[in-house]
Tab-separated table of C-alpha atoms in Angstrom:
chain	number	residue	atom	x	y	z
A	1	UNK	CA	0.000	0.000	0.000
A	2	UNK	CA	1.488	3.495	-0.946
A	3	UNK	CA	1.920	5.954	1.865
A	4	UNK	CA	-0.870	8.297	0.498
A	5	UNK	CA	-3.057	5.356	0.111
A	6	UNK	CA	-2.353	3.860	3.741
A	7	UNK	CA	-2.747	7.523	5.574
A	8	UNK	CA	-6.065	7.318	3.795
A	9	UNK	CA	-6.742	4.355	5.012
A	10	UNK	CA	-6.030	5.348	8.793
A	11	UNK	CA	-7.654	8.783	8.625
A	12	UNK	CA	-10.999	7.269	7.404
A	13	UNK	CA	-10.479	4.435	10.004
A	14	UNK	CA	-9.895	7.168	12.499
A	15	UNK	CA	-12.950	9.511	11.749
A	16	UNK	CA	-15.527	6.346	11.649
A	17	UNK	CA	-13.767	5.045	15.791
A	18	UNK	CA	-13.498	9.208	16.559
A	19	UNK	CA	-17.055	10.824	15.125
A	20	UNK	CA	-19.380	6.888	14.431
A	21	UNK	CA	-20.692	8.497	10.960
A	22	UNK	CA	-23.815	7.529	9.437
A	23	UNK	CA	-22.772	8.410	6.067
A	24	UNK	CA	-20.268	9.319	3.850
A	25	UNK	CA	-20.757	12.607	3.060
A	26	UNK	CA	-19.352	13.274	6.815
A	27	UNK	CA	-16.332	10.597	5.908
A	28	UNK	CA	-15.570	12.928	2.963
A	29	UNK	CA	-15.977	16.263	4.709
A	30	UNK	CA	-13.797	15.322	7.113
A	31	UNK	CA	-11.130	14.246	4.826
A	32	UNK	CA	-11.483	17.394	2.845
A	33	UNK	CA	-10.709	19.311	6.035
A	34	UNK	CA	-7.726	17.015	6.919
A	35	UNK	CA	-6.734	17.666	3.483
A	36	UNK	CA	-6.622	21.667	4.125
A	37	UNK	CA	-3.966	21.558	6.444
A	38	UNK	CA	-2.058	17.771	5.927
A	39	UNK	CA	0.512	18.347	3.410
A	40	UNK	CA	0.780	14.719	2.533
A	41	UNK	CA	-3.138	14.402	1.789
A	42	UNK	CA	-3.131	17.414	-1.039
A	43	UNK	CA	-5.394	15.763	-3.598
A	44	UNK	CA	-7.704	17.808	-5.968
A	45	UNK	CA	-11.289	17.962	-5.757
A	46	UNK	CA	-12.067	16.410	-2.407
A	47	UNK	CA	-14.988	18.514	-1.775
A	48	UNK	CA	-17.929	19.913	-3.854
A	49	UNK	CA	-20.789	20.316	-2.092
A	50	UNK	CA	-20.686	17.148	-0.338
A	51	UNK	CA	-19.935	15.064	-4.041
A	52	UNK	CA	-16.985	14.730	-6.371
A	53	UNK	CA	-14.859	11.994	-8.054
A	54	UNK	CA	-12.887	11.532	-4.692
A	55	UNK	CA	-16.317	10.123	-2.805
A	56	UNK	CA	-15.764	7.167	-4.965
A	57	UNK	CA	-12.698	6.470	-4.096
A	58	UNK	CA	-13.990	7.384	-0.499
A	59	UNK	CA	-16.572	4.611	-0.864
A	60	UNK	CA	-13.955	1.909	-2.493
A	61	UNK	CA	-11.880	2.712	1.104
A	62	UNK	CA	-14.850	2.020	2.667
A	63	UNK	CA	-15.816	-1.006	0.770
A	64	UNK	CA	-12.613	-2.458	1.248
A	65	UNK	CA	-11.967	-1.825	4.923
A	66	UNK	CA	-15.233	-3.154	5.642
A	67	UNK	CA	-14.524	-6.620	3.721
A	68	UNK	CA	-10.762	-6.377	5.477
A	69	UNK	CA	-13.246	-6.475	8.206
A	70	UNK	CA	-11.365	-2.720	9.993
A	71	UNK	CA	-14.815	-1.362	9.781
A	72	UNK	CA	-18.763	-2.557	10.122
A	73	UNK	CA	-21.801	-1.415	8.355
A	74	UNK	CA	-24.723	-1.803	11.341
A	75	UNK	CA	-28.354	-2.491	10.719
A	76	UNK	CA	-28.743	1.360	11.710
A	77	UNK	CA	-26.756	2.034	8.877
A	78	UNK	CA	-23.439	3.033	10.405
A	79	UNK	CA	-19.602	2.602	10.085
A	80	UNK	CA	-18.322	1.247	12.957
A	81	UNK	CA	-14.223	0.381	13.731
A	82	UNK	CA	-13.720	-2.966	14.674
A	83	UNK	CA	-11.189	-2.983	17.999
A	84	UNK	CA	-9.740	-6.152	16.998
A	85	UNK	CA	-8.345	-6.315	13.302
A	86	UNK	CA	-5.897	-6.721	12.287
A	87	UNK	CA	-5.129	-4.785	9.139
A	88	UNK	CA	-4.476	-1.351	10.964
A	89	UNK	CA	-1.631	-0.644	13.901
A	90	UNK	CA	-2.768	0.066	16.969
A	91	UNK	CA	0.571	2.627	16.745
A	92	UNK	CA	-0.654	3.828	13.441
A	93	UNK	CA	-3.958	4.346	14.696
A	94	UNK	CA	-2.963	6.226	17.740
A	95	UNK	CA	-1.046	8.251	15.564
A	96	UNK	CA	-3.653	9.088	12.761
A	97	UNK	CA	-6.316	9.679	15.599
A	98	UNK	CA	-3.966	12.225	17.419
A	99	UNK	CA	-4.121	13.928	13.904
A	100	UNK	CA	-8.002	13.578	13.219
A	101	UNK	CA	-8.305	15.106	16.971
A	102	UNK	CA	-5.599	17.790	16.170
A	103	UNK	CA	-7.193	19.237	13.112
A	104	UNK	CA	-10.825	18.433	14.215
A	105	UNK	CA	-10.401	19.724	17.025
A	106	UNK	CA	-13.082	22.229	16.603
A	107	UNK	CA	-15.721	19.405	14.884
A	108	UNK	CA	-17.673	18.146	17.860
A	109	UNK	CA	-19.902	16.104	16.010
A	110	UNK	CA	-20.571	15.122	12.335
A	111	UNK	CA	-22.834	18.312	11.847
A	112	UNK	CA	-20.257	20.623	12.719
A	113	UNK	CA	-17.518	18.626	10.382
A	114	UNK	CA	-20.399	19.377	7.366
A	115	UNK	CA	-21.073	22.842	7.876
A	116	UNK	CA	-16.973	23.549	8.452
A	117	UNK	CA	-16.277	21.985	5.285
A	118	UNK	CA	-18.596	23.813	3.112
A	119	UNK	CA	-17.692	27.044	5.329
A	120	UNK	CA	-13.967	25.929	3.910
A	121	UNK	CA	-15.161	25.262	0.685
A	122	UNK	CA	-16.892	28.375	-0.259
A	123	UNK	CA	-13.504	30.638	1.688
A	124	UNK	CA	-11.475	28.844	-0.873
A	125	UNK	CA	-13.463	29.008	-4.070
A	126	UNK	CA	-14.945	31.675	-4.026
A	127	UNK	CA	-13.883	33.777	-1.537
A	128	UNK	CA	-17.623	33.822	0.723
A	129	UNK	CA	-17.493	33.277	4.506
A	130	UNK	CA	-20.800	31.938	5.549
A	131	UNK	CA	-22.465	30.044	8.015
């Protein structure tokens, strides 16, 4: 796995044990604001109003830590870390969560990740600060 491809890997890992989203959209905002400020995540187009060509490869992370069996989809419909895999580090973890609580540090919950993202968004597009 390349190193882009495994911090990937860890930070969606870390946002499902840190923030239990329901969907991807929150997956992918988070990521996009990762992305903002971790040099070694700079990939174009992460965010565009919730969709772009990176959710797919958001949702093929997804689909593949989940049949790795490092994540669960729940009856409820939610992406939950399994504590006992074996695919990620616990050190590696540690590490990428330290990060995810670092630069999230102001996202309390997946709402907040959403509406910072799109507050991001628009600042770097277009230049708008809104709510």
């Amino acid at each position: 796995m390349g190193a882009k491809s495994k911090l990937i890997t860890l930070y969606i890992a870390s946002i499902v044990k840190k923030y239990l989203p329901k969907n991807e959209e929150i997956i992918h905002s988070s990521l996009f604001l990762i992305s903002t400020k971790e040099e070694r995540l700079k990939i174009p187009d992460w965010y565009h109003n919730g969709y772009s060509v990176i959710s797919e490869t958001v949702s093929s992370y997804l689909q593949t830590l989940c049949m790795e069996k490092t994540l669960k989809f729940t009856n409820d419909g939610m992406y939950l870390f399994v504590e006992n895999q074996e695919k990620i580090t616990s050190e590696d973890l540690k590490s990428a969560v330290s990060n995810v609580d670092h630069i999230l540090s102001d996202c309390d919950s997946g709402i907040k990740i959403l509406k910072e993202a799109n507050r991001e968004f628009k600042l770097q597009h277009f230049g708008i600060v809104g709510q």
